[in-house]
Coordinates of C-alpha atoms in Angstrom, one line a residue:
M1 CA 181.0 99.3 144.1
A2 CA 178.0 97.9 143.3
P3 CA 174.9 98.7 145.6
K4 CA 174.0 96.2 148.0
K5 CA 171.2 94.2 146.8
R6 CA 168.6 91.7 148.3
T7 CA 165.8 89.7 146.6
R8 CA 163.1 88.2 148.1
S9 CA 160.2 86.1 146.3
S10 CA 157.3 84.8 147.9
N11 CA 153.6 83.9 147.7
T12 CA 152.0 86.1 150.6
G13 CA 148.9 83.9 151.6
G14 CA 146.1 85.6 153.1
A15 CA 145.7 89.4 152.7
K16 CA 146.7 91.2 155.8
K17 CA 146.3 94.9 157.2
Q18 CA 147.8 97.5 155.2
K19 CA 150.8 99.4 156.4
T20 CA 150.1 103.2 156.0
A21 CA 152.6 105.5 154.7
K22 CA 154.5 107.8 156.7
G23 CA 157.2 110.5 156.4
A24 CA 155.9 112.1 153.3
K25 CA 155.8 115.9 153.2
P26 CA 152.5 117.7 154.6
S27 CA 151.8 119.1 151.2
Q28 CA 152.0 115.5 149.6
P29 CA 149.4 112.8 149.3
T30 CA 149.9 110.0 151.7
I31 CA 150.1 106.6 149.8
P32 CA 149.2 103.2 151.3
V33 CA 152.2 101.0 151.1
D34 CA 151.1 97.6 149.4
E35 CA 150.1 95.1 151.8
G36 CA 152.7 92.5 150.5
F37 CA 155.5 94.5 151.7
K38 CA 157.2 92.3 154.6
D39 CA 160.7 93.9 154.9
G40 CA 159.8 96.2 157.9
G41 CA 161.1 99.6 158.7
D42 CA 159.2 103.1 158.6
V43 CA 158.7 103.0 154.8
H44 CA 156.7 105.6 152.4
V45 CA 156.1 105.6 148.8
H46 CA 158.9 107.9 146.9
I47 CA 157.5 111.2 145.4
D48 CA 159.8 112.8 143.1
D49 CA 160.3 116.9 142.8
N50 CA 157.6 117.1 140.4
G51 CA 155.0 115.5 143.0
T52 CA 154.7 112.4 141.1
P53 CA 154.2 109.2 143.3
W54 CA 156.3 106.1 142.2
D55 CA 153.3 103.7 142.6
A56 CA 151.9 102.1 139.7
S57 CA 148.8 99.9 139.3
L58 CA 148.8 97.7 136.2
N59 CA 146.0 95.6 134.7
L60 CA 146.1 92.7 131.9
S61 CA 143.0 91.2 130.6
N62 CA 142.8 88.5 127.9
V63 CA 139.5 86.7 127.2
S64 CA 140.6 84.1 125.1
G65 CA 143.8 83.1 127.2
N66 CA 141.5 83.5 130.5
N67 CA 143.8 86.2 132.0
N68 CA 143.0 88.7 134.3
K69 CA 145.9 89.9 135.9
F70 CA 147.2 92.8 138.3
Y71 CA 150.8 94.1 138.7
M72 CA 151.2 96.4 141.5
L73 CA 154.8 98.4 141.8
Q74 CA 156.0 100.9 144.4
L75 CA 159.3 102.3 145.0
L76 CA 159.4 102.7 148.8
V77 CA 162.1 104.6 151.0
D78 CA 163.0 104.1 154.4
D79 CA 164.6 107.4 155.5
K80 CA 165.8 106.1 159.0
Q81 CA 167.7 103.1 157.8
G82 CA 168.7 104.7 154.4
K83 CA 166.9 101.7 152.5
H84 CA 165.3 101.9 149.1
Y85 CA 162.9 99.0 147.8
A86 CA 161.6 98.2 144.4
H87 CA 158.6 96.3 145.3
A88 CA 156.1 94.2 143.3
R89 CA 153.2 92.4 144.0
W90 CA 151.2 90.4 141.2
G91 CA 148.5 87.9 140.7
R92 CA 144.9 87.2 139.4
V93 CA 142.7 89.9 140.1
G94 CA 140.8 89.5 143.4
E95 CA 143.7 87.2 144.8
T96 CA 146.8 88.1 146.9
G97 CA 149.4 87.1 144.4
Q98 CA 153.0 86.8 144.8
V99 CA 155.7 89.4 146.0
K100 CA 159.1 90.2 145.0
T101 CA 160.9 93.1 146.8
V102 CA 164.4 94.2 146.0
S103 CA 166.5 96.5 148.3
F104 CA 169.2 99.1 147.6
D105 CA 171.3 101.5 149.4
D106 CA 170.7 104.2 147.0
L107 CA 167.9 105.8 145.4
E108 CA 169.0 105.8 141.7
S109 CA 169.6 102.2 141.7
A110 CA 166.1 101.4 143.1
K111 CA 164.7 103.7 140.3
E112 CA 166.6 101.9 137.7
E113 CA 165.1 98.6 139.2
Y114 CA 161.7 100.4 139.1
D115 CA 162.0 101.7 135.5
K116 CA 163.2 98.2 134.4
R117 CA 160.2 96.4 135.7
F118 CA 157.7 99.1 134.6
K119 CA 159.0 98.9 131.0
S120 CA 159.1 94.9 131.0
K121 CA 155.4 94.8 131.8
T122 CA 154.0 97.7 129.8
G123 CA 156.5 98.2 127.1
L124 CA 156.6 102.1 128.0
E125 CA 159.0 104.3 130.0
W126 CA 157.7 105.6 133.2
E127 CA 157.7 109.1 132.1
D128 CA 155.6 107.9 129.1
R129 CA 152.9 105.9 131.4
A130 CA 150.1 108.1 130.2
D131 CA 150.6 106.7 126.8
E132 CA 148.4 104.6 124.7
P133 CA 149.1 100.9 126.1
K134 CA 150.9 98.5 124.1
D135 CA 149.5 95.6 122.6
K136 CA 149.5 92.5 124.7
K137 CA 151.1 94.6 127.6
Y138 CA 149.9 95.8 130.9
T139 CA 147.8 99.0 131.0
F140 CA 148.7 101.8 133.7
V141 CA 145.4 102.6 135.5
E142 CA 145.4 106.2 136.5
R143 CA 144.8 106.6 140.3
S144 CA 143.7 109.7 142.2
Y145 CA 145.3 110.0 145.6
D146 CA 144.0 112.1 148.9
E147 CA 146.3 114.5 150.6
D148 CA 146.0 112.9 153.8
E149 CA 144.4 109.6 153.5
E150 CA 145.6 108.1 157.1
A151 CA 143.9 111.1 158.7
T152 CA 140.8 110.8 156.8
S153 CA 140.3 107.3 157.6
A154 CA 140.7 108.1 161.2
S155 CA 138.3 111.0 161.4
D156 CA 135.6 109.2 159.8
E157 CA 135.1 107.1 162.8
G158 CA 133.6 110.3 164.5
Y159 CA 134.0 114.1 165.2
G160 CA 135.7 115.9 168.1
S161 CA 139.5 116.1 169.3
S162 CA 138.7 114.0 172.4
G163 CA 136.7 111.5 170.3
D164 CA 133.3 112.3 171.5
L165 CA 130.4 112.6 169.2
V166 CA 129.3 115.8 168.5
K167 CA 125.5 116.3 168.8
S168 CA 123.8 117.0 165.6
E169 CA 121.7 119.9 165.2
L170 CA 119.3 118.2 162.5
D171 CA 116.1 116.6 163.0
I172 CA 116.0 113.1 163.6
S173 CA 114.5 112.1 160.2
T174 CA 117.3 113.9 158.3
Q175 CA 120.1 112.4 160.4
R176 CA 118.4 109.0 159.5
L177 CA 118.4 110.1 155.8
M178 CA 122.3 111.0 155.8
E179 CA 123.2 108.0 157.5
L180 CA 121.6 105.9 154.5
I181 CA 123.0 108.0 151.8
F182 CA 126.6 108.1 153.3
N183 CA 126.9 104.4 154.6
E184 CA 130.1 103.0 153.8
N185 CA 128.9 99.4 154.4
H186 CA 126.3 100.0 151.6
F187 CA 129.0 101.6 149.2
N188 CA 130.8 98.2 149.6
S189 CA 127.9 96.0 149.0
V190 CA 127.3 98.0 145.8
L191 CA 130.6 97.7 144.6
E192 CA 130.7 93.9 144.9
E193 CA 127.2 93.6 143.6
I194 CA 128.4 95.5 140.3
G195 CA 131.7 93.3 140.2
Y196 CA 134.0 96.2 140.4
N197 CA 137.5 95.1 142.4
K198 CA 137.4 97.5 145.5
D199 CA 140.3 95.9 146.9
K200 CA 142.6 96.6 144.0
M201 CA 141.3 99.9 143.5
P202 CA 139.1 101.3 146.3
L203 CA 136.3 103.8 145.4
G204 CA 137.9 107.2 145.1
K205 CA 141.3 105.9 143.6
L206 CA 140.1 105.1 140.1
G207 CA 141.0 108.5 138.3
K208 CA 138.6 110.3 136.1
A209 CA 140.6 109.8 133.2
S210 CA 140.4 106.1 133.7
L211 CA 136.5 106.4 134.0
Q212 CA 136.5 108.6 130.8
K213 CA 138.5 106.0 129.1
G214 CA 136.2 103.2 130.1
F215 CA 133.5 105.0 128.8
E216 CA 135.2 105.7 125.3
Q217 CA 136.2 102.0 125.2
L218 CA 132.6 100.8 125.5
K219 CA 131.5 103.3 122.9
E220 CA 133.8 101.8 120.4
L221 CA 132.6 98.2 121.4
S222 CA 128.7 99.4 121.0
S223 CA 129.9 100.6 117.6
L224 CA 131.2 97.0 116.8
I225 CA 128.1 95.6 118.2
K226 CA 125.8 97.6 116.3
H227 CA 127.5 97.7 113.0
P228 CA 129.0 94.2 112.3
S229 CA 130.9 95.4 109.1
L230 CA 132.6 97.8 111.0
A231 CA 135.6 95.6 112.0
Q232 CA 136.4 94.9 108.5
N233 CA 136.1 98.2 107.3
K234 CA 137.8 100.1 109.9
Y235 CA 140.3 97.4 111.1
N236 CA 140.4 95.2 108.2
R237 CA 139.9 92.1 110.6
D238 CA 137.5 90.0 112.0
R239 CA 134.5 91.2 114.3
E240 CA 135.3 88.7 117.0
E241 CA 138.8 89.3 117.1
V242 CA 138.3 93.2 117.2
I243 CA 135.5 92.8 119.9
E244 CA 138.0 90.9 121.9
E245 CA 140.6 93.2 121.7
W246 CA 138.5 96.2 122.9
T247 CA 137.1 94.0 125.5
N248 CA 140.7 93.4 126.7
K249 CA 141.4 97.1 126.8
Y250 CA 138.3 97.7 128.9
Y251 CA 138.7 95.1 131.4
S252 CA 142.3 96.2 131.6
T253 CA 141.4 99.9 132.5
I254 CA 138.6 99.1 134.9
P255 CA 139.4 96.3 137.2
H256 CA 136.8 93.6 137.4
V257 CA 136.8 90.4 139.9
F258 CA 135.9 87.2 137.7
G259 CA 137.6 84.5 140.0
R260 CA 138.8 82.1 138.1
D261 CA 136.2 82.1 135.4
R262 CA 136.7 83.5 132.1
P263 CA 136.2 87.3 131.5
P264 CA 133.2 87.6 129.1
L265 CA 133.2 88.9 125.9
I266 CA 131.3 92.5 125.6
D267 CA 129.6 91.4 122.3
N268 CA 126.1 92.0 122.9
D269 CA 123.8 95.0 124.1
D270 CA 122.8 93.1 127.5
I271 CA 126.4 92.8 128.6
L272 CA 127.4 96.4 127.3
R273 CA 124.5 97.9 129.3
R274 CA 125.7 96.3 132.4
E275 CA 129.0 97.6 132.0
V276 CA 127.6 101.1 131.3
A277 CA 125.4 100.9 134.4
M278 CA 128.7 100.1 136.3
L279 CA 130.5 103.1 135.0
D280 CA 127.5 105.1 135.7
T281 CA 127.3 104.0 139.4
L282 CA 130.9 104.5 139.8
T283 CA 130.4 108.0 138.6
D284 CA 127.5 108.7 140.9
M285 CA 129.1 107.1 144.1
E286 CA 132.4 109.0 143.5
V287 CA 130.4 112.2 144.1
A288 CA 129.2 111.0 147.5
N289 CA 132.7 109.6 148.5
T290 CA 134.1 112.9 147.7
I291 CA 131.7 114.4 150.3
M292 CA 132.5 112.1 152.8
K293 CA 136.3 112.6 152.3
S294 CA 136.2 116.5 152.3
T295 CA 133.8 116.4 155.3
S296 CA 136.5 114.6 157.3
K297 CA 139.1 117.0 156.1
S298 CA 137.2 119.8 157.1
K299 CA 138.5 122.6 159.6
D300 CA 135.2 122.2 161.6
A301 CA 135.7 118.5 161.8
T302 CA 136.3 118.5 165.5
S303 CA 133.2 120.6 166.2
V304 CA 130.4 119.7 163.9
N305 CA 128.8 116.4 163.7
K306 CA 129.7 114.2 160.7
L307 CA 126.0 114.1 159.4
D308 CA 125.5 117.7 159.7
A309 CA 128.7 118.3 157.8
H310 CA 127.3 115.9 155.1
F311 CA 124.0 117.5 155.0
K312 CA 125.7 121.0 154.8
D313 CA 127.9 119.8 151.7
L314 CA 124.8 118.8 149.8
Q315 CA 124.1 122.5 149.6
L316 CA 120.3 121.9 149.5
K317 CA 117.8 125.3 149.6
E318 CA 115.5 122.8 151.3
L319 CA 115.3 119.5 152.4
S320 CA 112.2 119.4 155.0
P321 CA 110.4 116.3 156.4
L322 CA 106.7 116.5 156.1
A323 CA 104.4 115.8 158.9
H324 CA 103.1 112.3 158.7
K325 CA 99.6 113.4 159.5
S326 CA 99.7 116.1 156.8
K327 CA 97.6 116.3 153.8
E328 CA 100.5 116.7 151.7
Y329 CA 101.9 113.6 153.0
E330 CA 98.9 111.5 152.9
E331 CA 98.4 112.4 149.3
I332 CA 101.9 111.5 148.3
Q333 CA 101.7 108.3 150.3
K334 CA 98.4 107.4 148.5
Y335 CA 100.2 108.0 145.2
L336 CA 103.1 105.6 146.3
I337 CA 100.9 102.7 147.4
D338 CA 98.3 103.2 144.4
S339 CA 100.8 103.2 141.7
S340 CA 102.5 100.0 142.7
A341 CA 101.7 97.4 140.1
E342 CA 100.8 93.7 141.4
A343 CA 103.4 92.2 139.0
H344 CA 106.1 93.9 140.7
G345 CA 104.9 92.3 144.2
R346 CA 106.2 95.2 146.4
K347 CA 105.3 95.8 149.9
Y348 CA 106.0 99.3 151.1
R349 CA 106.7 100.8 154.7
L350 CA 107.0 104.3 154.1
Q351 CA 109.5 105.9 156.7
D352 CA 109.8 109.8 155.6
I353 CA 108.7 112.1 153.0
F354 CA 110.9 115.4 152.4
R355 CA 110.4 118.2 150.3
V356 CA 113.2 119.3 148.2
E357 CA 114.6 122.1 146.4
R358 CA 117.9 122.4 144.9
P359 CA 119.4 125.8 144.5
G360 CA 118.8 127.4 140.9
E361 CA 116.8 124.4 139.8
K362 CA 113.5 126.1 140.0
E363 CA 114.5 129.2 138.0
R364 CA 116.4 127.2 135.5
F365 CA 113.3 124.7 135.0
E366 CA 111.1 128.1 134.4
K367 CA 113.4 129.8 132.1
S368 CA 114.1 126.5 129.9
T369 CA 110.4 125.8 129.5
K370 CA 108.5 129.0 129.2
T371 CA 108.9 128.9 125.2
L372 CA 107.4 125.8 125.1
K373 CA 104.0 125.9 123.0
D374 CA 102.2 123.1 124.4
S375 CA 103.1 122.3 128.2
Q376 CA 102.8 119.1 129.8
R377 CA 103.9 118.7 133.3
L378 CA 103.9 115.2 135.1
L379 CA 104.7 114.5 138.5
L380 CA 106.8 111.0 138.2
W381 CA 108.8 108.8 139.7
H382 CA 112.6 108.1 139.7
G383 CA 114.5 105.4 141.6
S384 CA 118.3 104.8 142.1
R385 CA 120.4 103.4 144.9
T386 CA 120.9 105.1 147.8
T387 CA 124.6 105.3 147.3
N388 CA 123.7 107.6 144.2
F389 CA 122.2 110.2 146.2
G390 CA 124.9 112.2 147.6
G391 CA 125.5 113.1 143.8
I392 CA 121.8 113.4 142.9
L393 CA 121.1 115.9 145.5
S394 CA 124.0 117.6 145.2
Q395 CA 124.5 118.0 141.3
G396 CA 121.1 117.1 140.3
L397 CA 119.6 114.6 138.0
R398 CA 122.2 113.8 135.4
I399 CA 122.6 112.6 131.7
A400 CA 125.4 110.4 130.5
P401 CA 128.5 112.0 129.4
P402 CA 129.3 112.2 125.6
E403 CA 131.8 109.4 125.6
A404 CA 129.2 106.9 127.1
P405 CA 127.6 104.6 124.2
V406 CA 124.1 105.8 123.3
N407 CA 122.8 102.0 122.9
G408 CA 124.1 101.5 126.4
Y409 CA 120.7 102.8 127.2
A410 CA 117.1 101.3 126.4
F411 CA 115.8 104.8 125.0
G412 CA 119.0 106.5 124.6
K413 CA 120.7 109.0 126.8
G414 CA 118.4 110.7 129.1
V415 CA 116.6 110.7 132.8
Y416 CA 114.4 107.8 133.0
L417 CA 111.0 108.4 134.6
A418 CA 107.9 106.5 135.6
D419 CA 104.2 106.7 136.3
L420 CA 104.2 103.3 138.6
S421 CA 106.3 103.7 142.0
S422 CA 107.0 100.2 141.7
K423 CA 108.7 100.4 138.2
S424 CA 111.1 103.1 139.8
A425 CA 111.4 101.0 143.0
N426 CA 113.2 98.3 141.0
Y427 CA 116.2 100.4 140.4
C428 CA 116.7 101.3 144.1
V429 CA 117.9 97.6 144.6
S430 CA 117.5 97.9 148.3
S431 CA 118.5 94.7 149.1
L432 CA 121.9 96.4 149.1
S433 CA 121.1 99.1 151.7
G434 CA 119.3 97.3 154.4
G435 CA 116.0 96.9 152.8
V436 CA 115.4 100.8 152.5
G437 CA 115.5 102.4 149.0
I438 CA 114.9 106.0 148.0
L439 CA 112.5 107.6 145.5
L440 CA 112.1 110.8 144.1
L441 CA 109.0 112.8 142.7
V442 CA 110.0 114.8 139.9
E443 CA 108.1 117.7 138.2
A444 CA 109.2 117.0 134.4
E445 CA 108.2 119.1 131.3
L446 CA 107.5 116.9 128.8
S447 CA 105.7 118.7 126.4
N448 CA 102.9 117.5 124.0
P449 CA 103.1 115.3 122.2
M450 CA 105.7 113.2 123.4
Y451 CA 107.6 110.7 120.8
E452 CA 105.7 107.3 121.6
I453 CA 107.1 104.0 121.1
T454 CA 106.0 100.5 122.3
T455 CA 109.7 99.0 122.4
G456 CA 113.1 99.9 123.6
D457 CA 115.3 102.1 120.7
S458 CA 118.7 103.3 121.6
G459 CA 118.0 105.9 119.0
A460 CA 114.9 107.2 120.4
A461 CA 116.5 110.7 121.5
E462 CA 117.5 111.4 117.6
A463 CA 114.0 110.1 116.5
A464 CA 112.2 112.3 119.2
K465 CA 114.1 115.4 117.8
K466 CA 113.2 114.5 114.3
N467 CA 109.4 114.5 115.4
N468 CA 109.7 117.8 117.2
C469 CA 109.4 116.2 120.6
I470 CA 111.4 117.0 123.6
A471 CA 110.9 113.8 125.3
T472 CA 110.1 110.0 124.7
K473 CA 107.2 107.9 126.1
G474 CA 107.6 104.2 125.9
V475 CA 104.1 103.1 125.9
G476 CA 103.4 99.9 128.3
R477 CA 100.6 97.7 128.5
V478 CA 99.9 98.9 131.9
G479 CA 99.3 102.4 133.0
P480 CA 97.3 104.8 135.0
R481 CA 93.5 104.8 134.1
K482 CA 93.4 108.6 134.7
W483 CA 95.2 111.8 135.7
K484 CA 94.5 114.6 138.2
D485 CA 95.9 117.9 139.2
A486 CA 98.7 117.4 141.8
G487 CA 97.8 120.9 143.5
C488 CA 95.9 118.4 145.5
V489 CA 99.2 117.6 147.1
N490 CA 100.7 121.2 147.3
K491 CA 99.2 124.3 145.6
Q492 CA 102.6 125.0 144.1
L493 CA 102.2 121.9 142.0
K494 CA 99.0 123.3 140.3
G495 CA 98.7 122.5 136.8
V496 CA 101.0 119.8 137.2
M497 CA 99.2 116.4 136.4
M498 CA 99.9 113.1 138.3
P499 CA 98.0 109.5 138.2
N500 CA 94.8 109.1 139.9
G501 CA 94.1 105.5 141.3
K502 CA 95.4 102.1 140.6
P503 CA 96.9 101.0 136.9
V504 CA 94.8 99.2 134.8
S505 CA 95.6 97.3 131.6
T506 CA 95.5 99.2 128.4
K507 CA 92.9 98.3 125.8
D508 CA 94.2 97.4 122.1
H509 CA 97.9 97.4 122.9
N510 CA 100.2 94.7 122.0
G511 CA 103.6 96.4 122.5
Y512 CA 106.8 94.8 124.0
L513 CA 106.9 97.2 127.1
Q514 CA 104.7 96.2 130.1
F515 CA 104.8 99.3 132.0
N516 CA 105.2 103.0 130.7
E517 CA 108.6 105.0 130.8
Y518 CA 109.2 108.5 130.5
I519 CA 112.6 109.8 128.9
S520 CA 113.9 113.3 129.3
Y521 CA 116.7 114.3 127.2
N522 CA 117.2 117.8 129.0
V523 CA 118.1 118.0 132.8
E524 CA 117.0 121.5 132.5
H525 CA 113.3 120.3 132.0
L526 CA 113.5 118.4 135.4
K527 CA 112.6 119.8 138.9
I528 CA 113.2 117.4 142.1
R529 CA 110.2 118.0 144.4
Y530 CA 110.1 115.1 146.8
L531 CA 112.5 112.5 148.4
L532 CA 110.6 109.3 149.9
K533 CA 112.6 107.0 152.2
V534 CA 110.9 103.5 152.0
A535 CA 111.3 100.1 153.2
M536 CA 110.6 97.8 150.5

């Protein structure tokens, strides 16, 4: 006898609150049931004996056809009613889309329907979902799953089994800093600003393999942009056709929201760098997101304040707020204000300065620099979004991974520093974090001489190496008039140089760059010294 079958297809209209999966085994991930499922019942996503969730997120982008589509597929089980559902929702990325749900009385029949739909959309069998996507078919986007998503979400509201907040043992300045770094509203603002579709693929759900694949696809696009003849030599096809193909692959791997606009071709360095910056941001934010999730799941979650737990997970050797009337504070404040260029139009209100030491960073720095013949240590600025600092403080300043395209960066893959606070402040994008940004002061061993150029060059890292230099200086038209020993800030900085006074125009310089940039190609040559929390 054929299985009892019921089909329903509808347009769901506005998005509603997700139903949360229940009934999964304690050791298995709990996966949200798609918001479009309306058939009721206490359902959960089927997880097979191998621990594989029958949950597929598919994407298909086609620039010339103005397509940017998603297809969600789930195998749902209602244990109490003995029902099994092959459920699908599809539409344009950023919209709710349409729904089709088919119910069965047995699991095998539901699996057959799921398999059939998956193959029709991807051209692949379900068990081959990790294979290379078929041409003009949907891409399977790898997701990562939390073991207990519902519990994590609930516990993020506060700590204590009774729902009472546990008093923090941190000083008030450090509490406020933790609130800034691990602010979920700021995370959502950044994701929206960079064009990432957090509704289809929330932060933390995009798997590392998908991020790596996105970098690899951008790397191929960077080669096609840099070498116009590559498309013909490698693919025997027109350049624009090949660029569109790889653009489609990238957008299919990394969900974007374009509304009803046509997805843009990634055919120049400006768009490429924007997409590289997006993946860099997602990578950095994921570290902070992981800390937030692990904190919520900690066995101490009922007895430790959330901010204290976040602080502990950063594993810093020191994060000490400076007294506002101390000489150390005043010298750094002067450096902040004096090194702000008028052209940037920045107005600062310094809130706090913290002395920072990451475990092992000092020893690594000294070991890696002791053999350099002509030392040149500078105290320079580094700015980044507040959402990136969970990663920066816990893992240190990082250089782009090998799979990232080199021409996605103005001076190649490195850590970018500045002698003007206002230049680094531009990278804080403080408008997305309540008008407050975070700046670092970094002790950088750049050696002497540096490789100096007056315009951007993505091949600068290789050029510096050929010239026996370990760092590049992009020489701008405005910079410090003179330098002084940073021992005036703290005696531990004796021998490190910092700018002295306000910036001035450089004589006889007609280069493209307006302000200096310093690029270190080795993170071992960097040591984070101070963190400044600044309203800007």
